[in-house]
Amino acid sequence: MLNSTIHRTGLCILGMAAIMLGLFGCSSSPKGYTLLAQLPPNSKDQLIMQAAIDVEGQACNVTVLTWSTESPWNPTCTVNQDQPTHKNFTIDGQQVDLVGDDANGFKVSNQLSLKVPLPATAAPTSKTAVAAAIAKAVNSPNPKPNEVKTPTAAPTPATSATAASAAPGQAFPTQWKLALFPGHRQLVAQNLGYLVKSAGIDINGSACKLQVVFKVRYPPYNLDCVVTTNKRGDLTLLFSPFIVANSAKSATNSILLVSEGESISGIIWDSHGFDSWTPSVPPSWRVKPKSGS
């Protein structure tokens, strides 16, 4: 019996080596993975920027970022079935049944009335209105630090309010693709400079949050985002362009953090995507050290 157990264990290890970074190992509990929505390209009516379903064992979390809202939508999520080619979740009280349609893709197989909520009047509700609001915010004069007030949402065009009342939400995505799980980590900025008091990025699966506090009277950044990763360990942070334009006077809302590998202080990520923000954010990041270290 012992020899049989050892033999099966050896086969399991060899199988894992063969598939290398496969999403599922030989244990009974699957590793964490992410499903990313495959959204229609260049659609003027598509206000969902990114949607992700993170699965860790029997737990799942949904994060949906839209073009114009400040906070992502995070509905309740329950795992009902999790097989390599068939997945079933209960999201915001509705069953979402996903069936594999190619090597890494999944498609919703049941009828859904599930909608991602959109703002009624707090922000533009069309890409054209969002683009206009971004241009207005980016091109407006930058006030001096002692004159800065907490930014507010730009006025919503009358047509946007009408559109919102007619369509209070957007259909939940139906096409999904398997992706790497970003993990759980807290990053802190290095070389803060003379303006920044503290800067951190909290990553919990696909959900992330940038928090920056300035030494002068600039409002802090408390910006939600969606994060994706790749095999190199690079991280891409995606923010709402409408919120970034109003908070940081920038049209740059996608930030790539490139993994520079190990250093004395651990893995370092570097990015110059924050350079166009006002005030700018430090480019170099590392994992937050444990308390007392």
Coordinates of N, CA, C and O in Angstrom, one line a residue, residues 165-293:
S165 N -31.4 56.6 -17.2 CA -32.7 56.2 -16.8 C -33.3 55.1 -17.7 O -34.0 54.2 -17.2
A166 N -32.9 55.1 -19.0 CA -33.4 54.1 -19.9 C -32.6 52.8 -19.7 O -33.1 51.7 -19.9
A167 N -31.3 52.9 -19.4 CA -30.5 51.7 -19.3 C -29.6 51.8 -18.0 O -28.5 52.3 -18.0
P168 N -30.2 51.4 -16.8 CA -29.6 51.5 -15.5 C -28.3 50.7 -15.4 O -27.6 50.8 -14.4
G169 N -28.1 49.8 -16.3 CA -27.0 48.9 -16.1 C -26.5 48.3 -17.5 O -27.2 48.6 -18.5
Q170 N -25.4 47.6 -17.5 CA -24.9 47.0 -18.7 C -24.8 45.5 -18.5 O -24.5 45.0 -17.5
A171 N -25.2 44.8 -19.6 CA -25.2 43.4 -19.5 C -23.9 42.8 -19.0 O -22.8 43.2 -19.5
F172 N -24.0 41.8 -18.2 CA -22.8 41.1 -17.6 C -22.1 40.4 -18.8 O -22.7 39.8 -19.7
P173 N -20.8 40.5 -18.9 CA -20.0 39.9 -20.0 C -20.3 38.4 -20.1 O -20.5 37.7 -19.1
T174 N -20.3 37.9 -21.4 CA -20.6 36.5 -21.7 C -19.4 35.7 -22.1 O -19.4 34.5 -22.1
Q175 N -18.3 36.4 -22.5 CA -17.1 35.7 -23.0 C -16.0 35.9 -22.0 O -15.7 37.1 -21.6
W176 N -15.3 34.8 -21.6 CA -14.3 34.9 -20.5 C -13.1 34.1 -21.0 O -13.2 33.2 -21.7
K177 N -11.9 34.5 -20.4 CA -10.7 33.8 -20.8 C -9.8 33.5 -19.5 O -9.7 34.4 -18.7
L178 N -9.2 32.4 -19.4 CA -8.4 32.0 -18.3 C -7.2 32.9 -18.3 O -6.5 33.1 -19.3
A179 N -6.8 33.3 -17.1 CA -5.6 34.2 -16.9 C -4.9 33.9 -15.6 O -5.5 33.2 -14.7
L180 N -3.7 34.4 -15.5 CA -2.9 34.2 -14.2 C -3.5 34.9 -13.1 O -4.0 36.1 -13.3
F181 N -3.5 34.4 -11.9 CA -4.0 35.0 -10.7 C -2.9 36.0 -10.2 O -1.8 35.6 -9.9
P182 N -3.2 37.3 -9.9 CA -2.2 38.3 -9.5 C -1.7 38.0 -8.1 O -0.7 38.6 -7.7
G183 N -2.4 37.3 -7.3 CA -2.0 37.0 -5.9 C -2.4 38.1 -4.9 O -3.3 38.9 -5.2
H184 N -1.9 38.0 -3.7 CA -2.2 39.0 -2.7 C -0.8 39.6 -2.2 O 0.1 38.8 -1.8
R185 N -0.7 40.9 -2.3 CA 0.5 41.5 -1.8 C 0.3 43.0 -1.6 O -0.7 43.6 -2.2
Q186 N 1.1 43.6 -0.8 CA 1.1 45.0 -0.6 C 2.4 45.6 -1.0 O 3.5 45.1 -0.6
L187 N 2.4 46.5 -1.9 CA 3.6 47.2 -2.4 C 3.7 48.6 -1.8 O 2.7 49.2 -1.5
V188 N 5.0 49.0 -1.6 CA 5.3 50.3 -1.1 C 6.3 51.0 -2.1 O 7.1 50.3 -2.7
A189 N 6.1 52.3 -2.2 CA 7.0 53.0 -3.1 C 8.4 53.2 -2.5 O 8.5 53.4 -1.3
Q190 N 9.4 53.2 -3.3 CA 10.8 53.6 -2.9 C 11.1 55.0 -3.4 O 10.5 55.4 -4.4
N191 N 12.0 55.7 -2.8 CA 12.5 57.0 -3.2 C 11.3 57.9 -3.4 O 10.9 58.3 -4.5
L192 N 10.6 58.3 -2.3 CA 9.4 59.0 -2.4 C 9.5 60.4 -3.0 O 8.5 60.9 -3.5
G193 N 10.6 61.0 -2.9 CA 10.8 62.4 -3.4 C 10.3 63.4 -2.4 O 9.9 63.1 -1.2
Y194 N 10.3 64.7 -2.7 CA 10.0 65.7 -1.8 C 8.5 66.0 -1.6 O 8.1 66.6 -0.6
L195 N 7.6 65.5 -2.5 CA 6.2 65.8 -2.4 C 5.4 64.7 -1.7 O 4.4 64.9 -1.1
V196 N 5.9 63.4 -1.9 CA 5.1 62.3 -1.4 C 5.5 61.9 0.0 O 6.7 61.7 0.3
K197 N 4.5 61.7 0.9 CA 4.7 61.3 2.2 C 4.6 59.8 2.3 O 5.5 59.2 3.0
S198 N 3.7 59.2 1.7 CA 3.6 57.7 1.6 C 2.9 57.3 0.4 O 2.1 58.0 -0.2
A199 N 3.2 56.1 -0.1 CA 2.5 55.5 -1.3 C 2.5 54.0 -1.2 O 3.5 53.4 -0.9
G200 N 1.3 53.5 -1.5 CA 1.2 52.0 -1.4 C 0.2 51.5 -2.4 O -0.7 52.3 -2.9
I201 N 0.3 50.3 -2.8 CA -0.6 49.6 -3.7 C -1.0 48.3 -3.0 O -0.2 47.4 -2.8
D202 N -2.3 48.1 -2.7 CA -2.8 46.9 -2.2 C -3.4 46.0 -3.3 O -4.2 46.5 -4.1
I203 N -2.9 44.8 -3.4 CA -3.4 43.9 -4.5 C -4.0 42.7 -3.8 O -3.4 42.0 -3.0
N204 N -5.3 42.4 -4.1 CA -6.0 41.3 -3.7 C -6.7 40.6 -4.9 O -7.8 41.0 -5.3
G205 N -6.0 39.7 -5.5 CA -6.5 39.1 -6.7 C -6.4 40.1 -7.8 O -5.4 40.8 -8.0
S206 N -7.6 40.3 -8.5 CA -7.6 41.3 -9.6 C -8.0 42.7 -9.1 O -8.0 43.6 -9.9
A207 N -8.3 42.8 -7.8 CA -8.7 44.1 -7.3 C -7.5 44.8 -6.7 O -6.7 44.1 -5.9
C208 N -7.3 46.1 -7.0 CA -6.2 46.8 -6.4 C -6.6 48.2 -6.0 O -7.6 48.7 -6.5
K209 N -5.8 48.8 -5.1 CA -6.1 50.2 -4.7 C -4.8 50.9 -4.5 O -3.8 50.4 -3.9
L210 N -4.7 52.1 -5.1 CA -3.5 53.0 -5.0 C -3.8 54.0 -4.0 O -4.8 54.7 -4.0
Q211 N -3.0 54.1 -3.0 CA -3.1 55.1 -1.9 C -1.8 55.9 -1.8 O -0.8 55.4 -1.5
V212 N -2.0 57.2 -2.1 CA -0.8 58.1 -2.0 C -1.2 59.3 -1.1 O -2.2 60.0 -1.4
V213 N -0.3 59.7 -0.2 CA -0.5 60.8 0.6 C 0.6 61.8 0.4 O 1.8 61.4 0.3
F214 N 0.3 63.1 0.1 CA 1.3 64.1 -0.2 C 1.6 65.0 1.0 O 0.8 65.1 1.9
K215 N 2.8 65.5 1.0 CA 3.3 66.3 2.1 C 2.6 67.7 2.1 O 2.4 68.4 3.1
V216 N 2.3 68.2 0.9 CA 1.6 69.5 0.8 C 0.1 69.2 0.6 O -0.3 68.1 0.6
R217 N -0.6 70.3 0.4 CA -2.1 70.2 0.4 C -2.7 69.7 -0.9 O -3.7 70.3 -1.3
Y218 N -2.1 68.8 -1.5 CA -2.8 68.1 -2.6 C -3.7 67.0 -2.0 O -3.3 66.4 -1.0
P219 N -4.8 66.8 -2.6 CA -5.7 65.7 -2.1 C -5.0 64.3 -2.3 O -4.3 64.1 -3.2
P220 N -5.2 63.4 -1.3 CA -4.5 62.1 -1.5 C -5.2 61.3 -2.6 O -6.3 61.6 -3.0
Y221 N -4.5 60.4 -3.2 CA -5.0 59.5 -4.2 C -5.5 58.2 -3.4 O -4.8 57.6 -2.7
N222 N -6.8 57.9 -3.6 CA -7.4 56.7 -3.1 C -8.2 56.1 -4.2 O -9.4 56.2 -4.3
L223 N -7.4 55.5 -5.1 CA -8.0 55.1 -6.4 C -8.1 53.6 -6.6 O -7.1 52.9 -6.4
D224 N -9.3 53.1 -6.8 CA -9.4 51.6 -7.1 C -9.0 51.3 -8.5 O -9.1 52.1 -9.4
C225 N -8.6 50.1 -8.7 CA -8.1 49.6 -10.0 C -8.3 48.1 -10.2 O -8.6 47.4 -9.2
V226 N -8.1 47.7 -11.4 CA -8.0 46.2 -11.7 C -6.6 45.9 -12.1 O -6.0 46.6 -12.9
V227 N -6.1 44.8 -11.6 CA -4.7 44.4 -11.9 C -4.7 43.1 -12.6 O -5.4 42.2 -12.3
T228 N -3.8 43.0 -13.6 CA -3.5 41.7 -14.3 C -2.0 41.5 -14.2 O -1.2 42.4 -14.0
T229 N -1.6 40.3 -14.5 CA -0.2 39.9 -14.4 C 0.2 39.0 -15.6 O -0.7 38.5 -16.3
N230 N 1.5 38.8 -15.7 CA 1.9 37.8 -16.8 C 3.0 36.9 -16.2 O 3.3 36.9 -15.0
K231 N 3.5 36.0 -17.0 CA 4.5 35.0 -16.5 C 5.8 35.6 -16.0 O 6.5 35.0 -15.2
R232 N 6.1 36.8 -16.5 CA 7.3 37.5 -16.0 C 7.1 38.1 -14.6 O 8.1 38.4 -13.9
G233 N 5.9 38.2 -14.2 CA 5.6 38.9 -12.9 C 5.3 40.4 -13.1 O 5.2 41.1 -12.1
D234 N 5.2 40.9 -14.3 CA 4.8 42.3 -14.5 C 3.4 42.5 -14.1 O 2.6 41.6 -14.1
L235 N 3.1 43.7 -13.7 CA 1.7 44.0 -13.2 C 1.2 45.2 -14.0 O 1.9 46.2 -14.3
T236 N 0.0 45.1 -14.5 CA -0.7 46.2 -15.2 C -1.9 46.7 -14.4 O -2.8 45.9 -14.1
L237 N -1.9 47.9 -14.0 CA -2.9 48.5 -13.2 C -3.8 49.3 -14.1 O -3.3 50.2 -14.9
L238 N -5.1 49.1 -14.1 CA -6.1 49.8 -14.9 C -7.0 50.6 -14.1 O -7.7 50.0 -13.2
F239 N -7.1 51.9 -14.3 CA -7.9 52.8 -13.5 C -9.0 53.4 -14.4 O -8.9 53.4 -15.7
S240 N -10.1 53.9 -13.8 CA -11.1 54.6 -14.6 C -10.5 55.9 -15.1 O -9.9 56.7 -14.4
P241 N -10.5 56.1 -16.5 CA -9.9 57.3 -17.0 C -10.6 58.6 -16.6 O -9.9 59.6 -16.4
F242 N -11.9 58.5 -16.4 CA -12.6 59.7 -15.9 C -12.1 60.1 -14.5 O -11.9 61.3 -14.3
I243 N -11.9 59.1 -13.6 CA -11.5 59.5 -12.3 C -10.1 60.0 -12.3 O -9.7 60.9 -11.6
V244 N -9.2 59.3 -13.1 CA -7.8 59.7 -13.1 C -7.7 61.2 -13.7 O -6.9 62.0 -13.2
A245 N -8.5 61.5 -14.7 CA -8.4 62.8 -15.3 C -8.8 63.9 -14.3 O -8.2 64.9 -14.2
N246 N -9.8 63.6 -13.5 CA -10.2 64.6 -12.5 C -9.3 64.6 -11.3 O -9.1 65.7 -10.7
S247 N -8.7 63.5 -10.9 CA -7.9 63.4 -9.7 C -6.4 63.8 -10.0 O -5.8 64.5 -9.2
A248 N -5.9 63.4 -11.2 CA -4.5 63.6 -11.5 C -4.2 64.4 -12.7 O -3.0 64.5 -13.2
K249 N -5.2 65.0 -13.3 CA -5.1 65.8 -14.6 C -4.3 65.0 -15.6 O -3.4 65.6 -16.3
S250 N -4.6 63.7 -15.8 CA -3.9 62.9 -16.8 C -4.9 62.0 -17.5 O -5.9 61.6 -17.0
A251 N -4.5 61.8 -18.8 CA -5.3 60.8 -19.6 C -4.7 59.4 -19.5 O -5.2 58.5 -20.1
T252 N -3.6 59.3 -18.8 CA -2.9 58.0 -18.6 C -3.6 57.2 -17.5 O -3.4 57.5 -16.3
N253 N -4.3 56.1 -17.8 CA -5.0 55.4 -16.8 C -4.6 53.9 -16.8 O -5.1 53.1 -15.9
S254 N -3.6 53.5 -17.6 CA -3.1 52.1 -17.6 C -1.6 52.2 -17.3 O -0.9 52.8 -18.0
I255 N -1.3 51.6 -16.1 CA 0.1 51.7 -15.6 C 0.7 50.3 -15.6 O 0.2 49.4 -15.0
L256 N 1.9 50.2 -16.3 CA 2.6 48.9 -16.3 C 3.7 49.0 -15.3 O 4.6 49.9 -15.4
L257 N 3.7 48.0 -14.4 CA 4.8 47.9 -13.4 C 5.7 46.7 -13.9 O 5.2 45.6 -13.9
V258 N 6.9 47.0 -14.3 CA 7.8 46.0 -14.9 C 8.6 45.3 -13.8 O 9.3 46.1 -13.0
S259 N 8.6 44.0 -13.7 CA 9.4 43.3 -12.7 C 10.8 43.4 -13.1 O 11.2 42.9 -14.1
E260 N 11.6 43.9 -12.2 CA 13.1 44.0 -12.4 C 13.9 42.9 -11.7 O 15.1 43.0 -11.7
G261 N 13.1 42.0 -11.1 CA 13.8 40.9 -10.5 C 14.2 41.2 -9.0 O 13.8 42.2 -8.4
E262 N 15.0 40.3 -8.4 CA 15.4 40.4 -7.0 C 16.4 41.5 -6.8 O 17.3 41.7 -7.6
S263 N 16.3 42.1 -5.6 CA 17.4 43.0 -5.1 C 17.5 42.7 -3.7 O 17.0 41.8 -3.1
I264 N 18.3 43.5 -3.0 CA 18.6 43.4 -1.6 C 17.3 43.5 -0.8 O 17.0 42.8 0.2
S265 N 16.4 44.4 -1.3 CA 15.1 44.6 -0.6 C 14.0 43.7 -1.2 O 12.8 44.0 -0.8
G266 N 14.3 42.8 -2.0 CA 13.2 41.9 -2.6 C 13.0 42.3 -4.1 O 13.8 43.0 -4.7
I267 N 11.9 41.8 -4.6 CA 11.5 42.0 -6.0 C 11.2 43.5 -6.1 O 10.4 44.1 -5.3
I268 N 11.7 44.1 -7.2 CA 11.4 45.5 -7.5 C 10.6 45.6 -8.8 O 10.8 44.9 -9.7
W269 N 9.6 46.5 -8.7 CA 8.8 46.8 -9.9 C 9.1 48.3 -10.3 O 9.2 49.1 -9.4
D270 N 9.2 48.5 -11.6 CA 9.5 49.9 -12.0 C 8.5 50.3 -13.1 O 8.1 49.5 -14.0
S271 N 8.1 51.6 -13.0 CA 7.2 52.1 -14.0 C 7.3 53.6 -14.1 O 7.6 54.3 -13.1
H272 N 7.2 54.1 -15.4 CA 7.2 55.5 -15.6 C 5.8 56.0 -16.1 O 5.7 57.1 -16.5
G273 N 4.8 55.1 -15.9 CA 3.5 55.5 -16.3 C 2.9 56.6 -15.5 O 1.9 57.3 -16.0
F274 N 3.3 56.7 -14.2 CA 2.8 57.7 -13.3 C 3.4 59.1 -13.6 O 3.0 60.1 -12.9
D275 N 4.3 59.2 -14.5 CA 5.0 60.5 -14.7 C 4.1 61.6 -15.1 O 4.4 62.8 -14.8
S276 N 3.1 61.3 -15.9 CA 2.2 62.3 -16.4 C 1.1 62.7 -15.4 O 0.3 63.7 -15.7
W277 N 1.1 62.1 -14.3 CA 0.1 62.5 -13.2 C 0.5 63.7 -12.5 O 1.7 63.9 -12.3
T278 N -0.4 64.5 -12.1 CA -0.1 65.7 -11.3 C -0.9 65.7 -10.0 O -2.1 65.8 -10.0
P279 N -0.2 65.5 -8.9 CA 1.2 65.3 -8.7 C 1.6 63.8 -9.2 O 0.7 63.0 -9.2
S280 N 2.8 63.6 -9.5 CA 3.3 62.3 -10.0 C 3.4 61.4 -8.9 O 3.5 61.8 -7.7
V281 N 3.5 60.1 -9.2 CA 3.6 59.0 -8.2 C 5.0 58.4 -8.4 O 5.5 58.3 -9.5
P282 N 5.7 57.9 -7.3 CA 7.0 57.3 -7.5 C 7.0 56.1 -8.4 O 6.0 55.4 -8.5
P283 N 8.1 56.0 -9.2 CA 8.1 54.9 -10.2 C 8.6 53.5 -9.7 O 8.3 52.5 -10.3
S284 N 9.3 53.5 -8.5 CA 9.9 52.2 -8.1 C 9.1 51.7 -6.9 O 8.8 52.4 -5.9
W285 N 8.8 50.3 -6.9 CA 8.0 49.7 -5.9 C 8.6 48.4 -5.5 O 9.3 47.7 -6.2
R286 N 8.3 48.0 -4.2 CA 8.7 46.7 -3.7 C 7.6 46.2 -2.7 O 6.7 46.9 -2.3
V287 N 7.7 44.9 -2.4 CA 6.7 44.3 -1.4 C 7.0 45.0 -0.1 O 8.1 45.2 0.4
K288 N 5.9 45.3 0.6 CA 6.0 46.0 1.9 C 6.6 45.0 2.9 O 6.2 43.8 3.0
P289 N 7.7 45.5 3.6 CA 8.4 44.6 4.5 C 7.5 44.3 5.7 O 6.6 45.1 6.1
K290 N 7.7 43.2 6.3 CA 6.9 42.8 7.5 C 7.2 43.7 8.7 O 8.3 44.3 8.7
S291 N 6.3 43.9 9.5 CA 6.4 44.8 10.7 C 7.7 44.4 11.5 O 7.9 43.3 11.8
G292 N 8.5 45.5 11.7 CA 9.7 45.3 12.5 C 10.9 44.9 11.7 O 12.0 44.8 12.3
S293 N 10.7 44.6 10.4 CA 11.9 44.2 9.6 C 12.4 45.4 8.8 O 11.8 46.5 8.7

